[in-house]
C-alpha cells in the first residue's frame, strides 16, 4: 500500500474510532441519566442489597435475639437507633452488645418532647453547615420549641421558637418526605367555663410548614371555622394537598401551593428581625416566634371531596384511584375502589372479606409505588392490582395479583362433635376469624431496600403466644424465610415490629406503661443445631450501662 493510501486508511480508522467513541459517550451519558452507569455508587449499592437479600433468605441464616432492655417510658426506633426516656437516651442497635450513643440528664416536664422526625442528608446538594451532612433528629417540645439534634450525640444544632400560649403544637409529619415538614397544633378547645361565658373560639388548628436542610420557614396558617366550617375534626398537609376532615365523615382536599400563592401576606426568613403588626422581633426566636403569615380570608378552590366512614380516605394507584368505606356503620369492613378522575367504581372494586372478627381488616395502597393494593384480613392477605378492562380501556378493574394465607391446617372448628361414648355435642358458638388460638396476621410491612413483604402471624393458646416474622417475595408472595420470635406474644398488648435489612426489632407495650425492646441480628451459621430458636441453649447475661439494665447473650 502506498504511503498516501495508508495515511488515508489510518485517517479513516481514526475518524471511525472518533465517531464510535462519540456514540459510546452519548450512550454512556444517556444510560447514566437513567441510572445505568456501571461504576455508579447507586448501582453498587443495589447489587449489595441484592446480595444481602440472598444471604438473609438462605436456609443457614438465622436471626438471633442478641439483647433486650425494658423501660418505663415509650421506646422509639429510627434507622439503627433506639430512643428511650423521651429521646434522652440513644442506643445503637447495630452492635451485638448494647452501645449507648448518648445519655442526657432527665428533662423537666417543660422540656418534654412531644414528637420527633429523623432527618437525613439529601444527596447531591451543597449544604451550609458540615453538621447538615449527618443524620439529625427534629423534635418538638411541650413549650413549642422546635429543635434539631445530632442523631449520634444529642447536641442541639438549631433552635426555633414557634409561638406563645395561643396554640399548643403537638405533631410532626412530612408533607414531602425529607424535604417539607409540617408542625400541627392540638385542636383548640375553650374551657367549659369560657364556653358558658359565651366566649367564641374561631381558630381550630395551626399549621407551621418548614423546608428542611437548610431549615427554613415557609409559612404558618390557621384553620378557621369561619372559613372551613364548625365541624372540622382534623387537618393535615401531605404531598402538597391540604386535607380537612369533618365529623360526619366528609374529607375535603385543597391545593396547598395555590393557598400559598393566594393568601401569603409576607414571606419570612428565620433569624431576620421583622416588624409584624407593630411588634418587632426576630423570626424563630423567643418570644417573637413565627408569625401567621398565611391568612385564609375566603374558602380556597376545592380539588376533591368524598364521604367515608371514620374519614378513611386514601389515594394511589395508576391511573389515580381512591379507597373509601361507605359512610354507614353497617358498611364497616367494605371498601370501594373508585377512579379519581370521574368517581367511577372500578370493576370488582368492592372489596369485602366478610370476616367475623374483633379487629377489622384493613386496606392500603402498596408502599412500593407499584400502584397495587394490599388488603389484610385475620387469615388472608390479598395483593390486588389495577388493570384495564378488556375491550374497554376507559375502565379499570381490580384483579388479584397473589395471596398469602395463614397456616390453619390444624385448626378444626366443627359445629358438631361426637364423643368416645357416641354422644353428639353441638357447639353454641363458632370461633371468630381472629380467635387467638388460630394463626392470625397482626402486622404487614414492606422493606423497600430489599423488596421484601414482611408479615407477623401470631397464635396464642392460654397465656403463651407464639409469633413468627415471615419474608415473602414482593413480586409473587412466595415465602422465602420464617423467623420465630422467642419472647411470648400477648395479643392484648400493643406491639411494633421493625425489619431493617439485617436487623429485627420487637417493641412491646405492657400494662402500666411497661415497655420492652427485643433486638435480633442476622447471623450466618452452617451448624445443624439451631441455637437461635431456643432460650435453653443460650446463656443470658445481665449488665448495667448508663444506669440501665440490659439482658444479652
XYZ file of C-alpha atoms in Angstrom:
553
model
C 0.000 0.000 0.000
C 1.355 3.451 -0.945
C 2.002 5.972 1.858
C -0.890 8.166 0.754
C -3.314 5.242 0.805
C -2.012 4.084 4.175
C -2.400 7.569 5.618
C -5.891 7.810 4.169
C -6.858 4.431 5.663
C -5.405 5.382 9.048
C -7.308 8.673 8.955
C -10.497 6.806 8.133
C -9.938 4.429 11.037
C -9.291 7.360 13.390
C -12.438 9.121 12.175
C -14.461 5.946 12.584
C -12.920 5.454 16.017
C -13.822 9.038 16.996
C -17.379 8.552 15.699
C -17.677 5.270 17.592
C -16.218 6.907 20.710
C -18.667 9.794 20.460
C -21.512 7.302 20.018
C -20.341 5.366 23.093
C -20.079 8.582 25.106
C -23.632 9.508 24.095
C -24.836 6.050 25.065
C -22.943 6.297 28.368
C -24.409 9.716 29.153
C -27.899 8.503 28.258
C -27.537 5.378 30.401
C -26.067 7.441 33.229
C -29.041 9.831 33.078
C -31.316 6.820 33.526
C -29.228 5.397 36.384
C -27.420 2.676 34.417
C -23.808 3.683 34.992
C -21.897 0.521 35.966
C -19.457 2.271 38.317
C -22.075 4.491 39.911
C -22.411 4.206 43.706
C -26.149 3.596 43.357
C -25.562 0.547 41.133
C -23.050 -0.877 43.606
C -25.464 -0.239 46.463
C -28.293 -2.042 44.649
C -26.023 -5.016 43.951
C -25.001 -5.144 47.604
C -28.641 -5.087 48.698
C -29.388 -7.897 46.236
C -26.592 -9.963 47.804
C -27.866 -9.146 51.302
C -31.358 -10.294 50.329
C -29.961 -13.645 49.114
C -27.956 -14.073 52.324
C -30.967 -13.265 54.525
C -33.215 -15.725 52.701
C -30.812 -18.659 52.613
C -31.552 -21.525 54.985
C -28.365 -21.266 57.057
C -29.033 -17.625 58.004
C -30.641 -17.123 61.402
C -31.789 -14.118 63.391
C -30.525 -14.183 66.965
C -32.002 -12.310 69.931
C -28.761 -10.558 70.946
C -30.082 -8.267 73.680
C -33.186 -6.976 75.415
C -33.993 -3.929 77.514
C -37.007 -2.550 79.362
C -38.281 0.946 80.049
C -40.991 2.801 81.954
C -41.446 5.222 79.020
C -42.181 4.678 75.304
C -39.404 3.264 73.101
C -38.856 4.591 69.568
C -36.736 3.259 66.687
C -35.223 5.190 63.773
C -32.610 3.843 61.333
C -30.401 1.795 63.625
C -31.004 3.957 66.710
C -33.238 3.115 69.671
C -34.522 6.059 71.708
C -35.617 5.755 75.337
C -36.557 8.106 78.183
C -38.327 10.611 75.917
C -35.358 10.719 73.491
C -32.878 11.453 76.309
C -31.104 8.128 75.749
C -29.987 6.788 72.359
C -28.674 3.241 71.854
C -27.114 1.810 68.707
C -28.890 -1.330 67.529
C -26.005 -2.276 65.198
C -23.581 -3.739 67.773
C -24.174 -7.214 69.219
C -23.894 -5.684 72.665
C -25.859 -2.536 73.548
C -23.811 0.604 72.860
C -25.101 3.867 74.306
C -24.543 6.709 71.821
C -25.590 9.356 74.307
C -27.326 9.659 77.662
C -28.692 13.077 78.626
C -29.884 14.105 82.090
C -33.549 13.586 82.807
C -35.502 16.548 81.444
C -38.184 18.509 83.256
C -41.836 18.389 82.257
C -41.465 21.745 80.489
C -38.777 20.208 78.228
C -40.742 17.074 77.372
C -40.562 16.035 73.710
C -43.978 15.637 72.082
C -42.941 14.236 68.681
C -39.851 13.606 66.545
C -38.775 13.024 62.941
C -35.479 11.642 61.628
C -33.830 13.980 59.146
C -31.284 12.573 56.691
C -28.925 14.405 54.374
C -30.211 14.919 50.803
C -27.993 13.572 48.027
C -26.242 15.858 45.581
C -26.872 19.160 47.393
C -24.476 21.709 48.880
C -25.436 22.470 52.481
C -24.382 25.474 54.584
C -23.055 23.582 57.613
C -20.900 20.420 57.969
C -23.373 19.127 60.576
C -26.094 19.134 57.886
C -24.418 16.176 56.173
C -25.061 13.903 59.167
C -28.378 12.452 60.340
C -30.269 14.607 62.794
C -33.467 14.443 64.792
C -36.148 17.139 64.606
C -38.013 17.228 67.929
C -40.976 19.270 69.147
C -41.123 20.167 72.845
C -44.141 20.822 75.022
C -43.170 24.521 75.215
C -43.439 24.974 71.414
C -39.698 24.742 70.697
C -38.565 23.036 67.508
C -35.059 21.598 67.988
C -32.684 19.917 65.561
C -30.464 17.453 67.431
C -27.489 15.433 66.290
C -28.738 11.865 65.916
C -25.459 10.478 67.303
C -24.668 12.866 70.162
C -27.939 14.601 71.054
C -26.246 18.005 70.679
C -28.626 20.869 69.845
C -27.789 22.111 66.337
C -30.690 24.535 65.790
C -33.488 26.039 67.901
C -36.713 27.612 66.634
C -39.398 29.067 68.846
C -42.817 28.579 67.253
C -45.380 30.563 69.230
C -46.636 31.569 72.648
C -49.644 30.227 74.512
C -52.055 30.915 71.639
C -51.711 27.324 70.421
C -50.012 24.145 71.575
C -48.042 22.419 68.830
C -48.045 18.642 69.263
C -47.430 16.764 65.997
C -44.712 16.497 63.323
C -45.276 14.997 59.876
C -43.888 15.117 56.350
C -45.562 16.948 53.509
C -42.793 15.723 51.194
C -40.516 13.178 52.949
C -37.111 14.646 53.864
C -37.983 17.927 52.127
C -41.007 19.713 53.624
C -42.131 19.274 57.242
C -45.433 20.195 58.896
C -45.877 21.107 62.574
C -49.500 20.803 63.711
C -51.141 22.089 66.863
C -53.610 20.246 69.020
C -57.221 21.237 68.386
C -58.046 24.493 70.142
C -60.863 23.929 72.590
C -62.140 26.509 75.051
C -62.576 25.513 78.702
C -66.144 24.785 79.756
C -66.271 27.984 81.819
C -65.238 30.083 78.813
C -67.866 28.437 76.642
C -70.540 29.076 79.269
C -69.484 32.723 79.366
C -70.168 32.943 75.635
C -66.546 33.345 74.537
C -66.059 32.242 70.920
C -63.037 30.352 69.561
C -62.780 30.532 65.785
C -59.260 29.103 65.220
C -59.348 25.306 65.366
C -55.808 24.332 64.277
C -52.491 25.991 63.442
C -50.059 24.547 60.883
C -46.438 25.671 60.507
C -44.605 24.500 57.374
C -40.806 24.315 57.024
C -38.316 23.414 54.321
C -35.586 21.212 55.822
C -31.802 21.190 55.316
C -31.252 24.010 55.483
C -34.144 24.611 57.845
C -36.228 27.497 56.503
C -39.720 28.817 57.231
C -42.366 28.558 54.509
C -45.372 29.806 56.412
C -47.967 29.375 59.141
C -51.709 29.191 58.602
C -54.801 28.864 60.746
C -57.762 26.591 60.128
C -60.649 28.875 60.989
C -64.179 27.574 61.402
C -65.494 30.764 59.794
C -63.817 29.617 56.553
C -63.886 25.809 56.785
C -66.974 25.246 58.952
C -67.772 24.324 62.557
C -67.478 20.546 62.235
C -63.749 20.252 61.372
C -62.199 17.438 63.423
C -58.700 17.136 61.942
C -56.395 18.571 59.308
C -53.166 17.558 57.554
C -50.846 18.563 54.714
C -49.478 15.753 52.561
C -47.919 15.745 49.091
C -48.873 19.366 48.513
C -52.523 18.801 49.489
C -54.336 20.405 52.429
C -56.667 17.720 53.818
C -59.585 18.817 56.012
C -61.717 16.216 57.816
C -65.191 16.667 59.287
C -67.142 14.838 61.978
C -69.736 13.499 59.529
C -67.073 11.568 57.587
C -66.522 14.218 54.931
C -62.974 14.718 53.588
C -62.052 17.788 51.507
C -58.826 18.346 49.565
C -57.294 21.721 48.656
C -54.165 22.685 46.687
C -51.696 23.937 49.305
C -49.422 25.606 46.731
C -52.405 27.596 45.426
C -53.204 28.626 49.022
C -49.614 29.867 49.448
C -49.791 31.919 46.263
C -53.210 33.407 47.030
C -53.113 34.045 50.776
C -49.477 34.525 51.855
C -49.119 38.080 53.182
C -45.336 38.191 53.501
C -42.508 35.628 53.157
C -40.348 35.491 56.294
C -36.778 34.292 56.910
C -35.656 32.640 60.133
C -33.236 34.769 62.137
C -34.282 38.054 60.492
C -35.655 40.977 62.500
C -39.161 41.825 61.402
C -41.997 44.194 62.269
C -45.229 42.221 62.361
C -48.382 44.212 63.116
C -46.390 46.685 65.175
C -44.455 44.012 67.088
C -40.721 43.882 66.345
C -38.813 40.658 66.845
C -36.528 38.057 65.301
C -38.354 35.327 63.366
C -37.978 31.984 65.160
C -36.549 33.497 68.357
C -38.205 33.766 71.770
C -40.665 35.386 72.405
C -41.471 36.514 68.833
C -41.747 33.021 67.322
C -43.008 32.562 63.770
C -45.947 34.784 62.751
C -49.049 33.529 60.992
C -48.203 34.914 57.542
C -50.818 32.915 55.584
C -54.247 34.441 56.217
C -57.008 32.459 54.514
C -59.791 35.013 54.079
C -62.015 33.003 51.744
C -62.725 29.341 51.030
C -59.950 28.044 48.735
C -60.906 26.299 45.462
C -61.951 22.731 46.230
C -59.953 19.999 44.493
C -61.960 16.989 45.623
C -64.292 15.792 48.347
C -65.525 12.390 49.468
C -67.575 10.957 52.311
C -66.160 7.932 54.090
C -66.698 6.111 57.368
C -64.326 7.455 60.052
C -62.757 9.790 57.441
C -60.831 6.813 55.997
C -59.633 8.038 52.607
C -56.602 7.037 50.531
C -55.295 7.996 47.093
C -52.898 5.934 44.974
C -52.585 3.558 42.052
C -52.095 4.270 38.364
C -54.181 5.793 36.986
C -55.188 7.584 40.185
C -57.805 5.859 42.320
C -59.069 6.325 45.854
C -60.334 3.943 48.547
C -63.248 4.725 50.860
C -65.737 2.903 53.079
C -69.387 3.939 52.568
C -70.328 6.282 55.380
C -72.585 3.917 57.349
C -71.613 1.691 60.278
C -73.142 -1.372 58.629
C -70.589 -0.993 55.816
C -67.560 -1.214 58.114
C -65.045 -3.586 56.523
C -66.364 -2.936 52.987
C -64.040 -0.931 50.746
C -64.869 0.839 47.488
C -62.071 1.496 44.983
C -63.007 4.350 42.633
C -61.404 6.400 39.879
C -60.250 9.829 40.998
C -60.947 11.160 37.516
C -64.708 10.546 37.422
C -65.570 8.775 40.728
C -66.478 5.641 38.764
C -66.348 2.417 40.774
C -63.737 0.066 39.341
C -64.891 -3.318 38.107
C -64.659 -5.710 41.096
C -63.974 -2.508 43.050
C -65.996 -3.540 46.128
C -63.661 -5.491 48.405
C -65.257 -7.357 51.303
C -63.545 -10.229 53.128
C -66.737 -10.968 55.079
C -64.674 -11.765 58.147
C -66.185 -12.035 61.622
C -63.527 -10.671 63.954
C -62.937 -8.321 66.866
C -60.343 -6.330 64.905
C -61.377 -5.144 61.426
C -59.472 -5.931 58.259
C -57.520 -3.075 56.695
C -56.549 -1.969 53.203
C -53.979 0.431 51.734
C -52.009 1.196 48.584
C -48.749 -0.731 48.391
C -45.832 1.499 49.511
C -43.575 0.114 46.722
C -45.123 2.627 44.270
C -46.326 -0.206 42.033
C -49.909 1.042 42.247
C -51.019 -2.243 43.814
C -53.297 -2.562 46.853
C -52.779 -4.669 50.000
C -55.901 -5.984 51.769
C -55.222 -7.681 55.118
C -57.677 -9.895 56.986
C -57.227 -12.156 60.025
C -56.080 -15.168 57.993
C -55.666 -13.807 54.451
C -53.555 -11.159 52.745
C -54.556 -10.226 49.206
C -52.328 -8.156 46.944
C -54.516 -6.575 44.275
C -53.655 -4.755 41.066
C -55.382 -2.328 38.735
C -55.660 -3.295 35.091
C -57.625 -2.178 32.081
C -60.932 -3.877 31.383
C -60.759 -5.925 28.220
C -62.455 -4.141 25.288
C -62.911 -1.004 27.453
C -59.695 0.928 28.066
C -61.571 3.721 29.886
C -62.495 1.460 32.806
C -60.171 -0.252 35.264
C -60.779 -3.485 37.124
C -59.367 -4.917 40.336
C -57.624 -8.269 39.913
C -55.819 -10.414 42.433
C -52.044 -10.463 41.965
C -51.343 -13.039 44.694
C -52.477 -14.029 48.172
C -50.818 -15.123 51.423
C -52.807 -17.479 53.653
C -52.279 -18.131 57.383
C -51.332 -21.651 58.418
C -54.509 -23.051 59.947
C -54.158 -26.662 58.843
C -54.513 -27.968 62.392
C -57.494 -25.789 63.203
C -60.739 -27.727 63.464
C -63.911 -25.772 64.146
C -66.673 -28.315 63.704
C -70.098 -27.227 64.909
C -70.906 -30.858 65.806
C -68.539 -33.304 67.539
C -69.043 -36.896 68.689
C -67.566 -38.083 71.994
C -65.948 -41.509 72.554
C -69.230 -42.786 74.016
C -71.108 -41.763 70.886
C -72.801 -38.708 72.372
C -73.345 -35.842 69.899
C -72.251 -32.422 71.199
C -73.241 -29.215 69.400
C -71.300 -26.008 69.873
C -73.331 -22.956 70.829
C -70.946 -20.562 69.102
C -68.293 -20.501 66.368
C -64.771 -19.187 66.729
C -64.066 -15.676 65.496
C -61.834 -15.352 62.458
C -59.182 -13.682 64.635
C -59.546 -16.024 67.602
C -56.126 -16.091 69.371
C -55.937 -19.893 69.158
C -55.824 -19.648 65.349
C -52.849 -18.218 63.483
C -53.728 -14.595 62.734
C -51.926 -11.865 60.829
C -51.123 -8.897 63.082
C -48.588 -6.842 61.108
C -47.817 -6.459 57.393
C -44.922 -4.249 56.271
C -42.669 -3.643 53.276
C -38.849 -3.485 53.327
C -38.157 -1.226 50.354
C -34.375 -1.686 50.170
C -34.633 -5.495 49.986
C -38.001 -5.554 48.181
C -39.492 -7.980 50.702
C -43.009 -8.129 52.111
C -42.893 -8.977 55.823
C -45.741 -10.404 57.903
C -46.143 -11.194 61.597
C -48.510 -14.066 62.402
C -49.471 -14.978 65.973
C -51.041 -17.981 67.707
C -51.887 -17.719 71.404
C -53.091 -20.655 73.483
C -53.707 -19.648 77.064
C -51.112 -17.178 78.310
C -48.422 -18.358 75.896
C -48.405 -16.653 72.499
C -46.068 -17.623 69.660
C -45.245 -15.249 66.829
C -43.121 -15.555 63.703
C -41.906 -12.990 61.209
C -42.094 -14.157 57.579
C -40.442 -12.677 54.495
C -42.295 -13.019 51.197
C -41.238 -12.182 47.661
C -42.838 -8.844 46.832
C -43.495 -9.909 43.239
C -45.339 -13.200 43.762
C -45.829 -13.673 47.530
C -43.673 -16.829 47.783
C -42.476 -17.480 51.358
C -38.693 -17.023 51.450
C -37.882 -17.012 55.171
C -39.556 -17.532 58.538
C -38.096 -16.214 61.799
C -39.550 -17.312 65.157
C -39.753 -14.585 67.798
C -38.605 -16.124 71.070
C -40.475 -13.922 73.526
C -44.093 -14.699 74.369
C -46.580 -12.566 72.411
C -49.732 -11.466 74.240
C -52.360 -10.375 71.717
C -53.902 -7.963 74.260
C -50.694 -5.870 74.334
C -49.552 -3.286 71.800
C -46.703 -4.434 69.529
C -44.435 -2.957 66.864
C -42.021 -4.985 64.732
C -39.327 -3.363 62.572
C -37.400 -5.225 59.864
C -34.444 -3.084 58.770
C -32.100 -5.032 56.459
C -30.126 -7.325 58.833
C -31.994 -6.236 61.960
C -35.336 -7.210 63.504
C -36.688 -5.169 66.397
C -39.748 -6.000 68.511
C -41.152 -3.280 70.798
C -43.885 -4.337 73.219
C -46.082 -2.209 75.475
C -47.405 -3.992 78.542
C -49.962 -2.690 81.072
C -48.944 0.080 83.499
C -46.641 1.703 80.920
C -44.043 -1.062 80.843
C -42.142 -1.231 77.571
C -39.759 -3.903 76.292
C -37.402 -3.914 73.306
C -36.065 -7.179 71.812
C -33.190 -6.848 69.321
C -32.497 -9.608 66.769
C -29.489 -9.585 64.451
C -28.617 -11.697 61.434
C -26.070 -14.470 61.935
C -24.833 -16.926 59.336
C -24.309 -20.358 60.847
C -23.967 -23.613 58.921
C -24.260 -25.757 62.079
C -27.111 -28.229 62.134
C -28.440 -27.265 65.567
C -30.449 -24.118 65.697
C -29.115 -22.234 68.689
C -31.097 -19.115 67.826
C -34.545 -20.577 68.406
C -34.257 -21.724 71.998
C -33.640 -19.874 75.254
C -32.464 -23.101 76.888
C -29.340 -23.460 74.710
C -28.008 -19.953 75.374
C -26.682 -18.308 78.497
C -28.061 -14.831 79.055
C -26.083 -12.162 80.903
C -27.375 -9.090 82.711
C -25.307 -5.915 82.703
C -25.814 -2.287 83.694
C -24.835 0.534 81.352
C -25.682 4.181 81.839
C -27.973 3.290 84.746
C -29.976 0.893 82.537
C -30.128 -2.913 82.779
C -29.603 -4.926 79.582
C -30.054 -8.622 79.016
C -27.860 -10.094 76.277
C -26.178 -13.282 75.107
